[in-house]
Tab-separated table of C-alpha atoms in Angstrom:
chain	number	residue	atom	x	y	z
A	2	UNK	CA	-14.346	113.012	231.298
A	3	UNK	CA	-13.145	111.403	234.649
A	4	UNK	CA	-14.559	113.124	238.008
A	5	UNK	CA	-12.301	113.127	241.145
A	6	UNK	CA	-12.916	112.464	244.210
A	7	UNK	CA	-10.548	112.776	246.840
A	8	UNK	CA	-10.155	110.196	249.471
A	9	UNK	CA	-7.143	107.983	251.093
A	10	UNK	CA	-7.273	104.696	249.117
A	11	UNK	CA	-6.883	100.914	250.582
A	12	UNK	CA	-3.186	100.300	251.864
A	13	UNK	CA	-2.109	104.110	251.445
A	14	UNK	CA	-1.805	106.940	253.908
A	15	UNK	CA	-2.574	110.042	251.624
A	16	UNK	CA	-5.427	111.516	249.932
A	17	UNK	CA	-5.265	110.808	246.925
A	18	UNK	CA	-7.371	111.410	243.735
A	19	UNK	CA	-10.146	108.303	242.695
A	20	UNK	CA	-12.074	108.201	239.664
A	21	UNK	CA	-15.788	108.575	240.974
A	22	UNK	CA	-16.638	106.389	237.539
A	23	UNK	CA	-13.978	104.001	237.288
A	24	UNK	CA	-11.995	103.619	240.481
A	25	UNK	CA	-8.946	104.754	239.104
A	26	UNK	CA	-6.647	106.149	241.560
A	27	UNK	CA	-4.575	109.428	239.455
A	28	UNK	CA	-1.699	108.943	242.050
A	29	UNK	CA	-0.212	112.366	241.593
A	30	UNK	CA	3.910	112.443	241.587
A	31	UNK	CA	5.698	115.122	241.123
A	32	UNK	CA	7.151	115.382	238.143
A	33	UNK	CA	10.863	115.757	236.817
A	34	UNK	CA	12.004	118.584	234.155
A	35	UNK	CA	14.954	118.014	232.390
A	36	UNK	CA	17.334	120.577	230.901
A	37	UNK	CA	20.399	122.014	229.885
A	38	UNK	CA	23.021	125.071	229.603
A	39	UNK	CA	24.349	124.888	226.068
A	40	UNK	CA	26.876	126.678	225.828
A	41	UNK	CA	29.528	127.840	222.879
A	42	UNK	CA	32.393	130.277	223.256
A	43	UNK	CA	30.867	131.651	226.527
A	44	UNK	CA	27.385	132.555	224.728
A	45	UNK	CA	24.098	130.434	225.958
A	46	UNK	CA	21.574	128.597	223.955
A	47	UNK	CA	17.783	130.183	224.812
A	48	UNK	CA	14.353	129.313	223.174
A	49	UNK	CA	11.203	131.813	223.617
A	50	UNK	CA	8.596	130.268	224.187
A	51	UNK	CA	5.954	129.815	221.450
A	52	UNK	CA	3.290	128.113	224.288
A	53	UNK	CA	1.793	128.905	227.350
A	54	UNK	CA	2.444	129.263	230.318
A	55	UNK	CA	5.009	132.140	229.629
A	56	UNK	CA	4.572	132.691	225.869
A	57	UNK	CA	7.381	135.195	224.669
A	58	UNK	CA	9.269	134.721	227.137
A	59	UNK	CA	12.868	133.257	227.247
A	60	UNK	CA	13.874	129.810	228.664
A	61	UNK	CA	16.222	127.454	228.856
A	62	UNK	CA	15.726	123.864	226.553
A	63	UNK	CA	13.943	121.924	229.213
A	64	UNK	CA	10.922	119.852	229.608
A	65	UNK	CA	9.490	116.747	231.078
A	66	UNK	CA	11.227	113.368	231.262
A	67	UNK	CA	9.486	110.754	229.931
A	68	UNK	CA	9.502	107.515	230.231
A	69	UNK	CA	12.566	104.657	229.558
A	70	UNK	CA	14.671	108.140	229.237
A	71	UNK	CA	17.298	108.477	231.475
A	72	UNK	CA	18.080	112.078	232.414
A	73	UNK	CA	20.578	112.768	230.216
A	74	UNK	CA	18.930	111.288	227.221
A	75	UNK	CA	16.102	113.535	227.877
A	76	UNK	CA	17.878	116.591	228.319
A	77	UNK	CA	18.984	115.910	224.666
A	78	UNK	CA	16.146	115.439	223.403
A	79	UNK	CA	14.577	118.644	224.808
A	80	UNK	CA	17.437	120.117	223.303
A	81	UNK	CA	16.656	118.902	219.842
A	82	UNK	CA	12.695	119.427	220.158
A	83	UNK	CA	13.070	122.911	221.497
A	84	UNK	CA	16.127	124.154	219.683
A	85	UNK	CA	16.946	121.777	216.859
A	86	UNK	CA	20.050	121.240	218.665
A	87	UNK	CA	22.482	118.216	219.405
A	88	UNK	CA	24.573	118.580	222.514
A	89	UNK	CA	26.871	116.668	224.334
A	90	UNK	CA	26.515	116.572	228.184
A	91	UNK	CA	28.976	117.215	230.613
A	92	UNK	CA	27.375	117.299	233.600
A	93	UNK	CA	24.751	118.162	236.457
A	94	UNK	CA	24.789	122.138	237.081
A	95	UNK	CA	21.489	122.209	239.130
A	96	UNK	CA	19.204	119.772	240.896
A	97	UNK	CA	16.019	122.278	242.034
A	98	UNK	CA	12.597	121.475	244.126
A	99	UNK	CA	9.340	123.531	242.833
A	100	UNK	CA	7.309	122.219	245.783
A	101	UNK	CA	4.626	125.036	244.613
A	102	UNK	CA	3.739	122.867	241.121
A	103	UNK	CA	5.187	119.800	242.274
A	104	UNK	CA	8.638	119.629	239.795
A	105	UNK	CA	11.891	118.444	240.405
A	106	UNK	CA	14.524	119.758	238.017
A	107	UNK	CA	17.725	118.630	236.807
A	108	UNK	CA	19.709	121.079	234.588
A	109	UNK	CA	22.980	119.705	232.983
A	110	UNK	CA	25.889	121.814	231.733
A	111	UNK	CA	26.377	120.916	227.687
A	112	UNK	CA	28.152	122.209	224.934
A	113	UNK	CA	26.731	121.795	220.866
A	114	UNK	CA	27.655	118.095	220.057
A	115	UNK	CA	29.751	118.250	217.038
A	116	UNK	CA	32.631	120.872	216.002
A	117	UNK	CA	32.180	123.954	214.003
A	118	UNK	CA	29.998	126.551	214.169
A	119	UNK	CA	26.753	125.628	216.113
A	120	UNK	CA	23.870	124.167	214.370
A	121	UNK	CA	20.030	125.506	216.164
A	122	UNK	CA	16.708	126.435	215.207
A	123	UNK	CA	13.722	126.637	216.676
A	124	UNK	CA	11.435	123.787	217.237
A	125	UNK	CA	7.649	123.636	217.593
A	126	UNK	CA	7.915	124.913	220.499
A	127	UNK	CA	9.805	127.711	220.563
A	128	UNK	CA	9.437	130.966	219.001
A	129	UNK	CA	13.058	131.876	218.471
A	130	UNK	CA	16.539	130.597	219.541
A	131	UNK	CA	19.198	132.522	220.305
A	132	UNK	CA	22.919	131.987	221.460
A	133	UNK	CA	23.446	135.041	224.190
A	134	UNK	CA	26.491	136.296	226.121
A	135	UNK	CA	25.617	136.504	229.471
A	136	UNK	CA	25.331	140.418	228.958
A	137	UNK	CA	22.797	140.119	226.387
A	138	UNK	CA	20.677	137.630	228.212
A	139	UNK	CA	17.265	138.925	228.008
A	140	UNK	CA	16.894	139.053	232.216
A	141	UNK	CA	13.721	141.059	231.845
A	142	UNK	CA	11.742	138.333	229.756
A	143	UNK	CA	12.809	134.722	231.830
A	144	UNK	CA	10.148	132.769	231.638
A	145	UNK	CA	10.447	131.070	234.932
A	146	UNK	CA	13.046	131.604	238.390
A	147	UNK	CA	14.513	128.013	237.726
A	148	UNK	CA	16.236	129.403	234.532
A	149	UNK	CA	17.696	131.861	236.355
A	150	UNK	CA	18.774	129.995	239.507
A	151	UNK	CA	20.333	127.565	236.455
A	152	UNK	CA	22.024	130.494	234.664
A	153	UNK	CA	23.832	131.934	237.506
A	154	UNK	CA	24.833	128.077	238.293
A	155	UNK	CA	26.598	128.413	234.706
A	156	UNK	CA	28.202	131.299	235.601
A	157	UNK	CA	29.665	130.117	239.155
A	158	UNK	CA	31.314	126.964	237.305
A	159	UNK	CA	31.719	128.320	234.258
A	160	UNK	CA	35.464	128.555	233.649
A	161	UNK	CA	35.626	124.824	236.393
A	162	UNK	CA	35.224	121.586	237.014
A	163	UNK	CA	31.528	120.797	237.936
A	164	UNK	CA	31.633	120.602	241.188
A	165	UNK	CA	28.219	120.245	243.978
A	166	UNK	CA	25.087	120.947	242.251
A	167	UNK	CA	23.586	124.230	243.021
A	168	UNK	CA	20.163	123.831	244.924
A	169	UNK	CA	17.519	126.186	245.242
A	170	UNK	CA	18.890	129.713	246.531
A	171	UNK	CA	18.674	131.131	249.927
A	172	UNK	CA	15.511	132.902	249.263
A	173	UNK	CA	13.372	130.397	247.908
A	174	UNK	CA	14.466	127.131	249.302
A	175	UNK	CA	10.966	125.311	248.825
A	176	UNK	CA	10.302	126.610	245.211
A	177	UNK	CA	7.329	128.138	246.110
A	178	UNK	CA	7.829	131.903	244.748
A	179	UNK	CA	6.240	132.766	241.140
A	180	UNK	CA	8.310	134.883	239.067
A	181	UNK	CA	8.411	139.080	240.308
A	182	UNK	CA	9.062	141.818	238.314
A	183	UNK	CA	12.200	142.203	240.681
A	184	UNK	CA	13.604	138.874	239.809
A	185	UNK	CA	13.714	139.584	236.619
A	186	UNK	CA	16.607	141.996	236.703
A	187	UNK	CA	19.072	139.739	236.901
A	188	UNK	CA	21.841	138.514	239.269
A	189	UNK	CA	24.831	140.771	237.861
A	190	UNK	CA	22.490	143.606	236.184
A	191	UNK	CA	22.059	145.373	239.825
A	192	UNK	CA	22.819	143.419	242.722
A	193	UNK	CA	19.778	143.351	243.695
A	194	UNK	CA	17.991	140.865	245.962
A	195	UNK	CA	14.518	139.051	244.956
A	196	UNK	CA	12.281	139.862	246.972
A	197	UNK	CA	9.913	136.764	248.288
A	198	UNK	CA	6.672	137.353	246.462
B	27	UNK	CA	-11.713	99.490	237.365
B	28	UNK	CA	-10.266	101.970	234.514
B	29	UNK	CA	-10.202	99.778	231.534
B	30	UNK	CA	-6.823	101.701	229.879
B	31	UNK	CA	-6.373	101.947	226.036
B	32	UNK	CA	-3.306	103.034	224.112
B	33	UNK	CA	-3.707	105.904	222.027
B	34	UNK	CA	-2.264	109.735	221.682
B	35	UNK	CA	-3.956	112.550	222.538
B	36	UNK	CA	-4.892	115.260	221.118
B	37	UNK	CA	-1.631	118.030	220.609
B	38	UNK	CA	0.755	115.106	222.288
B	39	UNK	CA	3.296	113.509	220.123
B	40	UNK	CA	3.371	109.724	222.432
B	41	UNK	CA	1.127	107.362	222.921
B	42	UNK	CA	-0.446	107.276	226.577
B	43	UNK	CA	-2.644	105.155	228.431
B	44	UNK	CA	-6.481	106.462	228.242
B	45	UNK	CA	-9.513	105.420	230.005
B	46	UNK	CA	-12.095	103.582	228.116
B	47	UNK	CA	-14.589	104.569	230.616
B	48	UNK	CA	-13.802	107.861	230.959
B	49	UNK	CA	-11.306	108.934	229.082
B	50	UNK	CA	-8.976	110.007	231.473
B	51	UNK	CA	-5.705	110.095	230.192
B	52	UNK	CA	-3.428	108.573	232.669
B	53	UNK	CA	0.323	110.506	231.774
B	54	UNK	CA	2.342	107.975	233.675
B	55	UNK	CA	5.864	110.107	233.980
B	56	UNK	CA	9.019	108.798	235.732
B	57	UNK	CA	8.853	108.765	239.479
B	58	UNK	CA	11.266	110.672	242.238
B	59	UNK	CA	12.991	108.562	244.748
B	60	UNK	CA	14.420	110.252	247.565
B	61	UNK	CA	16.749	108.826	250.115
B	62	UNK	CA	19.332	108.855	252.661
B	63	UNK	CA	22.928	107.968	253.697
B	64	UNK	CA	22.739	108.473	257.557
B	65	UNK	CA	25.950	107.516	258.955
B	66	UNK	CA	26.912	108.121	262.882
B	67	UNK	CA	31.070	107.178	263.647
B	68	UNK	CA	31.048	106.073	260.059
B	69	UNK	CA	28.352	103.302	260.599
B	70	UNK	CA	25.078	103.512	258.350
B	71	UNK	CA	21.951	103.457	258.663
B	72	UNK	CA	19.813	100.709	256.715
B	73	UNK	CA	16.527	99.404	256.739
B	74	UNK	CA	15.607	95.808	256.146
B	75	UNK	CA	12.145	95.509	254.126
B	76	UNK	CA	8.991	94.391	255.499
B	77	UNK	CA	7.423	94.784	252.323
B	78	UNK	CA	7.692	93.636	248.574
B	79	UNK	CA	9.313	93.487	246.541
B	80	UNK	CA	12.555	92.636	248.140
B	81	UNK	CA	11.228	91.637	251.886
B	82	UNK	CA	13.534	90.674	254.217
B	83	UNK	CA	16.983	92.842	252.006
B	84	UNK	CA	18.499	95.962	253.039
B	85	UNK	CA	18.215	99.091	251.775
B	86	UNK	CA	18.558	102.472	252.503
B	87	UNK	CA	15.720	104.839	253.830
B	88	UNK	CA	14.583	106.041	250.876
B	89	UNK	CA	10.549	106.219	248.918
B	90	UNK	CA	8.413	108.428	246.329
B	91	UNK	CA	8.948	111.719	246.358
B	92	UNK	CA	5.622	113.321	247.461
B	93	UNK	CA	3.786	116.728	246.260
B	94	UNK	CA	4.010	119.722	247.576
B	95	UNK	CA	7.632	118.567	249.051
B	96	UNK	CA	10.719	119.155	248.229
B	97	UNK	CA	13.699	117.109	247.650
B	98	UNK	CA	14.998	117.127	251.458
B	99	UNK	CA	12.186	117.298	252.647
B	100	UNK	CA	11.222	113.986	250.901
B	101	UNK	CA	14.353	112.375	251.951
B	102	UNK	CA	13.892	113.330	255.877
B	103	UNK	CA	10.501	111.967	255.355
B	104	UNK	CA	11.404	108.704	254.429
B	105	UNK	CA	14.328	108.694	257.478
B	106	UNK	CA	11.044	108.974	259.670
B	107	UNK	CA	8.489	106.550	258.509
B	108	UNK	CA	11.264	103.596	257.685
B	109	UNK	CA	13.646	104.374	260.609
B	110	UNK	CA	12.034	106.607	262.952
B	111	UNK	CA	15.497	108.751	262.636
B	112	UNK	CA	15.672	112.337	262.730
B	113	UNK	CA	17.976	113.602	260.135
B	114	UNK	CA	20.153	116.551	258.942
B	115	UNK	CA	20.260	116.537	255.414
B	116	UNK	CA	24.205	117.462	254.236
B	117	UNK	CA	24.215	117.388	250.144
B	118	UNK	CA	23.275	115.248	247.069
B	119	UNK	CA	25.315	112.246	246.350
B	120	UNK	CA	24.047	110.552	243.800
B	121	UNK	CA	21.668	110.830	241.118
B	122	UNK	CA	20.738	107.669	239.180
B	123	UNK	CA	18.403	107.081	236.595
B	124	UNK	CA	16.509	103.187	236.383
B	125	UNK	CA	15.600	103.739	233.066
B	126	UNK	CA	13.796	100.181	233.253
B	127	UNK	CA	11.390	101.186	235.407
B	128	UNK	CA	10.830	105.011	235.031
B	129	UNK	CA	12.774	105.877	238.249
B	130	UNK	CA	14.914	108.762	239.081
B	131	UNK	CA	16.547	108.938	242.181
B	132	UNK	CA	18.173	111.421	244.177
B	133	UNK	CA	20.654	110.366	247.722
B	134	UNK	CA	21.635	112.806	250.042
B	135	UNK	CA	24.285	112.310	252.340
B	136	UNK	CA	22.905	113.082	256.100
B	137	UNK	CA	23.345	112.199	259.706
B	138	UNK	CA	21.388	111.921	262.942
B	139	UNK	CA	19.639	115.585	263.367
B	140	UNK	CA	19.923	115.360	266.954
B	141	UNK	CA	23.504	115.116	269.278
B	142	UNK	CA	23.757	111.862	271.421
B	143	UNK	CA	23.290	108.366	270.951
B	144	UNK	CA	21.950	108.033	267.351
B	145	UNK	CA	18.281	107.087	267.833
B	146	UNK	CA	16.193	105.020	265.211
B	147	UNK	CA	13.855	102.236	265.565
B	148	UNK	CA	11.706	100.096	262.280
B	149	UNK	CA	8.798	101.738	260.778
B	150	UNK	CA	5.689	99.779	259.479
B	151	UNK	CA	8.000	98.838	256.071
B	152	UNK	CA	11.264	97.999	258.044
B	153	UNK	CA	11.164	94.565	259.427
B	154	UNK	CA	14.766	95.752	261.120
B	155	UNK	CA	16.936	98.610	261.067
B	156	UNK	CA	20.640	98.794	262.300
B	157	UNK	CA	23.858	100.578	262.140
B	158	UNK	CA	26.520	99.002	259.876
B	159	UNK	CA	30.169	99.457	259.932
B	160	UNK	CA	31.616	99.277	256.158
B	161	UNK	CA	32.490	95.533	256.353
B	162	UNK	CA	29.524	94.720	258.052
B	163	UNK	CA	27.126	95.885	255.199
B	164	UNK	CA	25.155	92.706	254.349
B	165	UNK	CA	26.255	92.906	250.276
B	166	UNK	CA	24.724	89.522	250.091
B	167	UNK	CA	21.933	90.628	251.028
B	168	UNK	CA	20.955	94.353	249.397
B	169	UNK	CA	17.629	95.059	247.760
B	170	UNK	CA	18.365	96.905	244.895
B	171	UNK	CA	21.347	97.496	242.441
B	172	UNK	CA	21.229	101.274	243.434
B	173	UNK	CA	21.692	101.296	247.228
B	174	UNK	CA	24.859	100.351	245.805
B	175	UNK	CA	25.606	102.443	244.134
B	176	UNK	CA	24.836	104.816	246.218
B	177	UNK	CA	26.862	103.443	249.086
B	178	UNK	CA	29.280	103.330	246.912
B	179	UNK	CA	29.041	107.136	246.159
B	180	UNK	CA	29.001	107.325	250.120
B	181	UNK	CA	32.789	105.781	250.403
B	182	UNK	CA	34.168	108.157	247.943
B	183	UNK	CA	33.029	111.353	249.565
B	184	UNK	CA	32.746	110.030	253.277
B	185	UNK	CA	35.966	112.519	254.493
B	186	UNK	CA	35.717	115.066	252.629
B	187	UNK	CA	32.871	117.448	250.847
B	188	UNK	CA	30.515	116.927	248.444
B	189	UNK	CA	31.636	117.129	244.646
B	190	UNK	CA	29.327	116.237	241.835
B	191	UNK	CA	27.345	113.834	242.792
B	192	UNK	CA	27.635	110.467	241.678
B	193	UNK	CA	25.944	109.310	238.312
B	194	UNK	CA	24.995	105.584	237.083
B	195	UNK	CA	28.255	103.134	237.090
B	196	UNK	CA	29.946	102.470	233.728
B	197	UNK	CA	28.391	99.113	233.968
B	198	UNK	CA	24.650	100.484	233.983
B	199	UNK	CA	24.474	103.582	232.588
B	200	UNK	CA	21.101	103.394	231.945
B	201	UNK	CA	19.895	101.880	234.591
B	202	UNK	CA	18.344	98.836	233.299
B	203	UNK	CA	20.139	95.696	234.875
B	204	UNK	CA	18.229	93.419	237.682
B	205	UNK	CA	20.073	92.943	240.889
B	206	UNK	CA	22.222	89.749	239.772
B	207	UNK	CA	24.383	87.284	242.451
B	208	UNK	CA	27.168	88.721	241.470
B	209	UNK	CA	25.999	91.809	242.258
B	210	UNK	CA	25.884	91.408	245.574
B	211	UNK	CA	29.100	90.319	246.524
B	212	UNK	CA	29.661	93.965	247.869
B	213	UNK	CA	32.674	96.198	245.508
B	214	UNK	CA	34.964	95.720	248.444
B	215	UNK	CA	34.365	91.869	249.165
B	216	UNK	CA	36.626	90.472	246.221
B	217	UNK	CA	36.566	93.281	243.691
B	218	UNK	CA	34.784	91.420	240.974
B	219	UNK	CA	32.952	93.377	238.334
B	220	UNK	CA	29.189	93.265	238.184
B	221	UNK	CA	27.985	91.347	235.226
B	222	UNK	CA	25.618	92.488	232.963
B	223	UNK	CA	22.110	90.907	233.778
């Protein structure tokens, strides 16, 4: 397997990571997640996860872009790997730094692509998916603070037009906190502030 | 050098590029651009490039997101090694995706951090940065189809707030055209539509 060394390369002005064998320099971006709030008659699409990191625990259909995707193409097809589902996109709900793991995400309000009653399952990926009111959300098992900075975006344009993107909240501005067994309670289940952790 | 083969890896469901040598595997992801609208008095700021590709055009301050930052962050980054300008970051106005080359980017809108004369000078990649009224924008002359767009983004919100920020044009949804001639003619010059390129 490769062996890293770290050291600023010709032309650049950052360490960066060079292949002790090869020379190859593993310039290290950070990395965008895609994903979406599907929503039907008020209730939200969630997957549990069937993988680490966070196994059991409830997300939203997200992963990383790839590629040729744009973002909205690879929002839907998160949504189809993770939940079987095909949605239609309406717009950007959340655009979120993770400086701590080096993600950007982009969550997108969408709604189940055809008519009728909606069509989901899960995918390899996912353990179970679930439609949820927002009272039945399962605030206890989130896997990760991004869902629920991207939920409670949901909720503050729910019934509107989409309007500025939410950003990270007051408390964690950089993305740096991990999940705490006080941000798990969720926004409307106590009032409660997250504590920095 | 690494000496790259196409091939998937094990528990991946795409092909990626793996060392011969080594067998690192090389996941090459889209990249985050970050960048700026600075305007002072309604002028804006813009950089003309020292570097390829696109020496000697105008663009925006704007460059790879790094780790460990976040989005603003990023973006007031950039203001400082292309323009030597200090910035205050206001909200996102555009997010594009250049599906032809694996980039998303995201434009704030921003102006000059500090009160006063606005201060900015070229960084090693500017050949030239100055302060453009509207009709003074050299259209002719811009490096890349998305500065554009997102100085077109720019005139839409530049009295009031920030809405949802501004996706891909009609005309590029994908985000896969070159910059063409008639591209550059500037959406206010004569009104022509871009063509498709």
């Amino acid at each position: 397997m490769a062996s890293f060394t770290r050291r600023i390369p010709e032309g650049d002005n950052r360490e960066r990571s060079v292949c002790a064998e090869c020379g190859y320099v593993a310039y290290e971006n950070p990395k965008v997640v895609v994903g979406s709030v599907v929503a039907a008659d008020g209730r939200i699409l969630m997957c549990r996860r069937a993988i680490e990191p966070r196994k059991g625990f409830w997300t939203l259909p997200a992963g990383y872009l790839e590629l040729g995707e744009t973002l909205e193409e690879g929002a839907a097809r998160e949504a189809m790997e993770e939940a079987e589902a095909a949605i239609a996109i309406d717009g950007i709900l959340g655009v979120f730094s993770i400086a701590r793991i080096g993600q950007v995400q982009v969550i997108f309000r969408a709604r189940f692509a055809a008519a009728g009653p909606p069509s989901f399952a899960p995918g390899p990926e996912s353990e179970d998916v679930q439609l949820f009111a927002w009272d039945e959300i399962p605030w206890r098992d989130i896997a990760f603070p991004s869902v629920r900075w991207a939920l409670d975006a949901w909720r503050s344009a729910e019934t509107g037009g989409l309007g500025r993107p939410a950003g990270n909240p007051a408390d964690d501005p950089r993305g740096v906190h991990r999940m705490s067994p006080s941000m798990a309670d969720g926004p409307m289940a106590d009032g409660k502030e997250e504590t920095a952790l």
